[in-house]
Structure formats: C-alpha cells, structure tokens
Short mmCIF file of C-alpha atoms in Angstrom, two decimals:
data_model
loop_
_atom_site.label_atom_id
_atom_site.label_comp_id
_atom_site.label_asym_id
_atom_site.label_seq_id
_atom_site.Cartn_x
_atom_site.Cartn_y
_atom_site.Cartn_z
CA MET A 1 38.79 87.81 95.77
CA TYR A 2 34.97 88.36 96.41
CA LEU A 3 34.40 84.65 96.82
CA VAL A 4 37.10 83.85 98.97
CA MET A 5 36.16 86.93 101.26
CA ALA A 6 32.63 85.62 101.31
CA ALA A 7 34.02 81.93 102.68
CA VAL A 8 36.19 83.17 105.04
CA PHE A 9 33.35 85.60 106.63
CA TRP A 10 30.97 82.48 106.57
CA GLY A 11 33.64 80.50 108.19
CA GLY A 12 33.57 83.19 110.92
CA THR A 13 29.93 82.72 111.55
CA PHE A 14 30.94 79.97 113.71
CA VAL A 15 33.53 81.74 115.75
CA ALA A 16 30.89 84.48 116.42
CA GLY A 17 28.19 82.25 117.07
CA ARG A 18 30.34 80.28 119.45
CA GLN A 19 31.25 83.65 121.38
CA LEU A 20 27.44 84.65 121.33
CA ALA A 21 26.58 81.28 123.18
CA PRO A 22 27.03 82.01 126.79
CA LEU A 23 25.80 85.83 126.23
CA LEU A 24 22.34 85.17 124.59
CA ASP A 25 19.93 82.46 124.35
CA PRO A 26 19.66 80.90 120.78
CA TYR A 27 16.25 82.51 120.18
CA ALA A 28 17.55 85.90 120.71
CA SER A 29 20.67 85.33 118.87
CA ALA A 30 18.63 84.04 115.69
CA PHE A 31 16.23 87.09 115.94
CA LEU A 32 18.73 89.96 116.40
CA ARG A 33 21.12 88.80 113.58
CA PHE A 34 18.29 88.28 111.07
CA LEU A 35 16.44 91.36 112.27
CA LEU A 36 19.32 93.63 111.71
CA ALA A 37 20.31 91.39 108.57
CA SER A 38 16.63 91.80 107.13
CA ILE A 39 16.47 95.82 107.42
CA LEU A 40 20.16 95.96 105.54
CA LEU A 41 18.78 93.50 102.99
CA LEU A 42 15.62 95.39 102.36
CA GLY A 43 17.35 98.44 102.01
CA TRP A 44 19.86 96.85 99.48
CA LEU A 45 16.79 95.27 97.54
CA TYR A 46 15.14 99.06 97.32
CA TRP A 47 18.63 100.67 96.46
CA ARG A 48 19.01 98.04 93.36
CA LEU A 49 15.59 98.52 92.18
CA ARG A 50 13.86 101.40 93.51
CA ARG A 51 10.66 99.26 94.68
CA PHE A 52 9.80 96.13 96.34
CA PRO A 53 8.74 93.55 93.56
CA ARG A 54 5.20 91.93 94.17
CA VAL A 55 5.14 88.13 94.23
CA THR A 56 2.65 85.79 93.09
CA ALA A 57 0.86 83.10 95.72
CA ARG A 58 2.85 80.23 94.49
CA GLN A 59 6.01 82.34 95.30
CA LEU A 60 4.71 83.69 98.35
CA LEU A 61 4.34 80.12 99.79
CA ALA A 62 7.84 79.30 98.44
CA VAL A 63 9.30 82.00 100.22
CA GLY A 64 7.42 80.95 103.59
CA VAL A 65 9.17 77.55 103.30
CA LEU A 66 12.59 79.17 102.59
CA GLY A 67 12.02 81.07 105.53
CA ALA A 68 10.86 78.64 107.77
CA THR A 69 13.83 76.43 107.02
CA GLY A 70 16.84 78.28 105.86
CA VAL A 71 16.25 81.21 108.03
CA PHE A 72 13.90 80.28 111.07
CA ALA A 73 14.89 76.29 111.66
CA TYR A 74 18.55 76.61 110.47
CA ASN A 75 19.27 79.21 112.64
CA LEU A 76 17.88 77.96 115.93
CA LEU A 77 19.72 74.88 115.38
CA PHE A 78 22.96 76.46 114.80
CA PHE A 79 22.60 78.80 117.71
CA ALA A 80 21.54 75.92 120.04
CA GLY A 81 24.60 73.36 118.71
CA LEU A 82 27.25 75.88 118.79
CA GLN A 83 26.36 76.17 123.10
CA SER A 84 28.22 73.08 123.33
CA VAL A 85 30.08 72.40 119.84
CA GLU A 86 33.53 74.09 119.05
CA ALA A 87 33.54 76.58 115.99
CA GLY A 88 36.15 74.39 114.11
CA ARG A 89 33.83 71.08 114.80
CA ALA A 90 30.59 72.53 113.95
CA SER A 91 32.13 74.19 110.27
CA LEU A 92 32.85 70.64 109.26
CA ILE A 93 29.80 68.97 110.36
CA ILE A 94 27.79 71.88 108.06
CA ALA A 95 30.15 71.06 105.52
CA ALA A 96 28.32 68.21 104.67
CA ASN A 97 25.37 70.58 103.36
CA PRO A 98 26.75 70.06 99.42
CA VAL A 99 26.63 66.49 99.79
CA LEU A 100 23.37 65.86 100.60
CA ILE A 101 22.11 68.40 98.40
CA ALA A 102 23.58 66.53 95.71
CA LEU A 103 22.13 63.29 97.01
CA ALA A 104 18.60 64.52 97.25
CA SER A 105 19.06 66.35 93.93
CA SER A 106 19.84 63.11 92.64
CA TRP A 107 16.90 61.40 94.13
CA LEU A 108 14.31 64.08 93.36
CA PHE A 109 15.43 65.80 90.05
CA ARG A 110 17.04 62.63 88.52
CA GLU A 111 20.65 64.49 88.53
CA HIS A 112 23.18 62.41 87.48
CA LEU A 113 25.92 61.71 90.06
CA GLY A 114 28.37 59.76 88.22
CA SER A 115 31.31 57.42 89.94
CA ALA A 116 33.51 60.69 90.79
CA ARG A 117 30.47 62.07 92.53
CA GLY A 118 29.48 59.06 94.31
CA ALA A 119 32.80 58.47 95.88
CA GLY A 120 32.62 62.19 96.94
CA ILE A 121 29.55 61.93 98.71
CA LEU A 122 31.12 58.50 100.29
CA LEU A 123 33.97 60.28 101.39
CA SER A 124 32.28 62.99 102.64
CA VAL A 125 29.96 61.20 104.83
CA VAL A 126 33.12 59.34 106.51
CA GLY A 127 34.77 62.54 107.02
CA ALA A 128 31.64 63.79 108.88
CA MET A 129 31.10 60.71 110.92
CA VAL A 130 34.60 61.22 111.88
CA VAL A 131 34.57 64.47 113.09
CA ILE A 132 31.13 64.05 114.77
CA GLY A 133 32.56 61.15 116.50
CA ARG A 134 35.26 62.58 117.59
CA GLY A 135 37.41 59.54 115.88
CA ASP A 136 34.89 56.96 117.72
CA MET A 137 32.86 55.67 114.95
CA LEU A 138 31.48 53.12 117.45
CA GLY A 139 30.54 56.19 119.73
CA LEU A 140 27.92 57.08 116.80
CA LEU A 141 26.21 53.79 117.31
CA THR A 142 26.14 53.51 121.06
CA GLY A 143 24.92 57.19 121.91
CA GLY A 144 28.07 58.73 122.23
CA VAL A 145 27.15 62.02 119.91
CA GLY A 146 26.13 64.58 122.30
CA ALA A 147 23.11 66.66 121.74
CA GLY A 148 24.94 69.66 119.80
CA GLU A 149 26.07 67.44 117.22
CA TRP A 150 22.29 66.16 116.43
CA LEU A 151 21.20 69.86 116.56
CA LEU A 152 24.12 70.70 113.95
CA LEU A 153 22.95 67.94 111.88
CA GLY A 154 19.52 69.23 111.85
CA CYS A 155 20.85 72.25 110.54
CA VAL A 156 22.37 70.62 107.60
CA ILE A 157 18.67 69.18 106.87
CA SER A 158 17.13 72.52 107.11
CA TRP A 159 19.46 74.22 104.68
CA VAL A 160 19.02 70.88 102.14
CA ALA A 161 15.20 71.66 102.47
CA TYR A 162 15.92 75.39 102.03
CA THR A 163 18.21 74.79 98.92
CA LEU A 164 16.15 72.03 97.10
CA VAL A 165 12.75 74.25 97.76
CA GLY A 166 14.67 77.63 95.95
CA LYS A 167 15.55 75.12 93.10
CA GLY A 168 12.28 73.61 92.46
CA VAL A 169 9.87 76.19 93.18
CA LEU A 170 11.16 79.82 92.80
CA HIS A 171 10.81 80.58 88.98
CA GLY A 172 10.85 84.31 88.24
CA MET A 173 12.69 85.76 91.37
CA SER A 174 16.25 86.80 91.54
CA PRO A 175 18.64 85.17 94.23
CA LEU A 176 18.42 88.86 96.10
CA LEU A 177 14.71 88.65 96.14
CA ALA A 178 14.15 85.16 97.33
CA VAL A 179 16.85 85.53 100.24
CA CYS A 180 15.35 89.03 101.33
CA TYR A 181 11.96 88.13 101.49
CA SER A 182 12.67 84.75 103.17
CA SER A 183 14.76 86.68 105.72
CA VAL A 184 12.09 88.74 106.71
CA VAL A 185 9.52 85.67 107.14
CA GLY A 186 12.03 83.98 109.11
CA THR A 187 12.70 87.04 110.98
CA LEU A 188 9.08 87.28 111.93
CA LEU A 189 8.90 83.31 112.94
CA LEU A 190 11.88 83.70 114.92
CA ALA A 191 10.43 87.01 116.86
CA VAL A 192 7.31 84.91 117.69
CA VAL A 193 9.48 82.10 119.39
CA MET A 194 11.60 84.81 121.00
CA LEU A 195 8.94 86.27 122.89
CA TRP A 196 7.15 83.54 123.78
CA GLN A 197 10.64 82.19 125.57
CA GLY A 198 10.45 85.70 127.42
CA GLY A 199 11.91 88.30 125.07
CA ILE A 200 15.41 89.77 125.53
CA ASP A 201 16.95 91.17 128.86
CA ALA A 202 17.61 94.64 128.54
CA ALA A 203 20.82 94.47 130.26
CA VAL A 204 21.83 92.08 127.56
CA LEU A 205 20.93 94.73 125.18
CA ALA A 206 23.19 97.03 126.74
CA ASN A 207 26.29 94.79 126.78
CA PRO A 208 28.17 96.16 123.30
CA GLU A 209 30.00 92.43 123.00
CA VAL A 210 26.69 91.17 122.22
CA TRP A 211 26.08 93.99 119.44
CA LEU A 212 29.69 93.15 118.27
CA TYR A 213 29.09 89.54 117.32
CA VAL A 214 25.45 90.41 116.07
CA GLY A 215 26.68 92.93 113.94
CA TYR A 216 29.23 90.39 112.66
CA LEU A 217 26.96 87.73 112.06
CA ALA A 218 24.36 90.26 110.26
CA VAL A 219 26.48 92.54 108.28
CA PHE A 220 29.39 89.98 107.30
CA GLY A 221 28.42 86.98 107.76
CA THR A 222 24.75 87.51 106.03
CA VAL A 223 24.35 90.58 103.87
CA LEU A 224 28.07 91.24 102.68
CA ALA A 225 29.05 87.42 102.34
CA PHE A 226 25.74 86.74 100.23
CA VAL A 227 26.31 90.16 98.24
CA TRP A 228 29.68 88.98 97.50
CA PHE A 229 28.86 85.48 96.67
CA TYR A 230 25.92 86.69 94.24
CA LYS A 231 28.72 88.93 92.73
CA GLY A 232 31.05 85.85 92.07
CA VAL A 233 28.10 83.97 90.64
CA HIS A 234 27.47 86.46 88.33
CA THR A 235 31.05 86.66 87.04
CA LEU A 236 31.59 82.87 87.16
CA GLY A 237 28.72 81.33 87.15
CA ALA A 238 26.98 79.15 89.84
CA ALA A 239 28.70 75.87 89.19
CA ARG A 240 32.73 77.72 89.67
CA ALA A 241 31.50 79.73 92.44
CA GLY A 242 29.83 77.04 94.38
CA GLN A 243 33.47 75.66 94.57
CA PHE A 244 34.48 78.43 96.83
CA ILE A 245 31.92 77.45 99.60
CA ASN A 246 34.47 74.46 100.32
CA ILE A 247 36.79 77.17 101.77
CA VAL A 248 34.13 77.62 104.49
CA PRO A 249 35.08 74.79 106.99
CA VAL A 250 38.92 75.55 106.27
CA SER A 251 38.33 78.97 107.52
CA GLY A 252 35.93 77.99 110.38
CA VAL A 253 38.93 75.41 111.78
CA CYS A 254 41.58 77.66 111.27
CA LEU A 255 39.55 80.54 112.74
CA GLY A 256 38.59 78.40 115.78
CA ALA A 257 42.15 77.43 116.43
CA TRP A 258 43.70 81.17 115.95
CA LEU A 259 40.88 83.06 117.81
CA LEU A 260 39.14 80.80 120.55
CA ASP A 261 42.44 78.31 121.08
CA GLU A 262 40.33 75.38 119.86
CA PRO A 263 42.57 72.04 119.74
CA VAL A 264 43.10 70.65 116.48
CA THR A 265 42.98 66.84 116.96
CA ARG A 266 43.56 64.15 114.90
CA SER A 267 40.22 62.97 114.11
CA LEU A 268 39.40 66.99 113.36
CA LEU A 269 42.05 66.69 110.65
CA LEU A 270 41.40 63.36 109.33
CA GLY A 271 37.54 64.01 109.23
CA GLY A 272 38.15 67.22 107.56
CA MET A 273 40.56 66.10 104.86
CA LEU A 274 38.10 63.40 103.75
CA VAL A 275 35.23 66.02 103.87
CA LEU A 276 36.97 68.49 101.67
CA LEU A 277 38.19 65.46 99.26
CA GLY A 278 34.62 64.62 98.93
CA LEU A 279 33.43 67.88 98.08
CA TRP A 280 36.32 68.54 95.70
CA LEU A 281 35.13 64.91 93.94
#
C-alpha cells in the first residue's frame, strides 16, 4: 500500500506542476518545492539519527553531482516543460526513465539485458515516441515536437545521470542521507538561479493557491513519497519495489484527465500501453 501511494503521489506532481505553471515561473517553483522539502528532509534525518552525519570528500563531490542533476537540472526542466505540455503526456514522457537507466547500466556497468529486457526497451522507446509526437512519428523528424517535449526529455537525461551517479559513486551512504544532502545542494543551486532571475514577487507568495501546489509537491510528491518508497524497498527489496514506479504514468494520465479535463487521445493510449508493456518486460 505504501508503494502504491508513493507512485500515486508522484503521478500527482505532474498535475500540481501543471497547475503551478501559470502562477509561478519555473525557477521559483523548483526553488520553493525543494526549500520546503529540504527543511522537512533535514528534520526527518535528524529525528532518525539524532545527528547530521559527515561525508567524505568523494561522497561530497557525488552529492554535489546528485544535487546538480536530480534536483537542480531535473526540476528546472520539469517545471519549464509543464508550461506547455499536459500533465498526462508529461508523465508518459518521463516514464522513459527506467528504460534509459537499464540501457545506460548495460553499457557502463556491463549489466546483462537479455532478449526480454531488450524488447522492453524497444517497446518503451516506440511508445514514448508515439506520445511525444502525438501519433505523428514523422513529426519527430521534421521539427513537429515542441520545446516543452524537449525540456521533458532533458528531465529524463538528468534523472538517468542522477541514478547512475548514485549507483556508481555513493558507497557507504544510506538513500535517506544521499537524498537529503543532494536536496540541500540542489536547493542552493536553485536559489542562485532564482535570485539571478529577479527573485519572487511578494504578491505571488501571498497567493494561497501557490502554497497549496508547492506544499503538495514538497510534502506529498517529495518527502512522503520518498519515505514510503524507502519503506517499500526495505520490506520487499529494491527490484520488487521498483516495479511500482510503473504506476506513476498511469496515475499521471488518470489524474490529468480527472482533475484537469485533459483529453485522453488515441496516441496517448497507444503510446502509454507500449510504454507500460515495455516497462513490464
């Protein structure tokens, strides 16, 4: 149940991000989400350990890379992409993450893919292309894809880098510690960009609707989703728990259709089915 709720919460981040798009620029949205999330994560870490563990120089460098890729770059691209891409379509584009991670792991860490996983990668890529091109596969080759879709593909690349760095470099750090410290690093980087862009208008911060969506993104979409996913990993193991991430694009499409009245088109259904079948394989 914890894993299902975590996946549903992650699916809801696409709806909240889409709703936040007309109210707040991507820089401020990403900063506020992770400022609040970092405060909560630091509090949780201290509550669990009664201290803030020190890290080695190598771990500190790795945490910096994690913060720059999985928090800073990913979230800037995420919020920028949601300015023009529907929540449901965005969640299916992001669903390419596990596929590219498997492909990159096979290349970098010589992990065996096998025929089933290879077929899954192919199906997921085709499904993502159907979703991104809105059913027009030739449009991918003739410039028919908008900037929002390319920004979300940048999200995927950022998350793949985040995952591979965490797998290859972070030895001796718990997932909670790595996520907490990388969140703080990413928040500091986001603060620099946000201030460079002119900061946040006080009138925007006075809007309760802004804090409703930021609060959801930070509390439910970041802290609680991670806590519950981590609990699932502890109970079932990483491999079995990871399968529940496949619920994310399903919940993203369903919530987008239900809460935002986004159309569920043929290309979305077909592409989504191919992506999910590929992920299952």
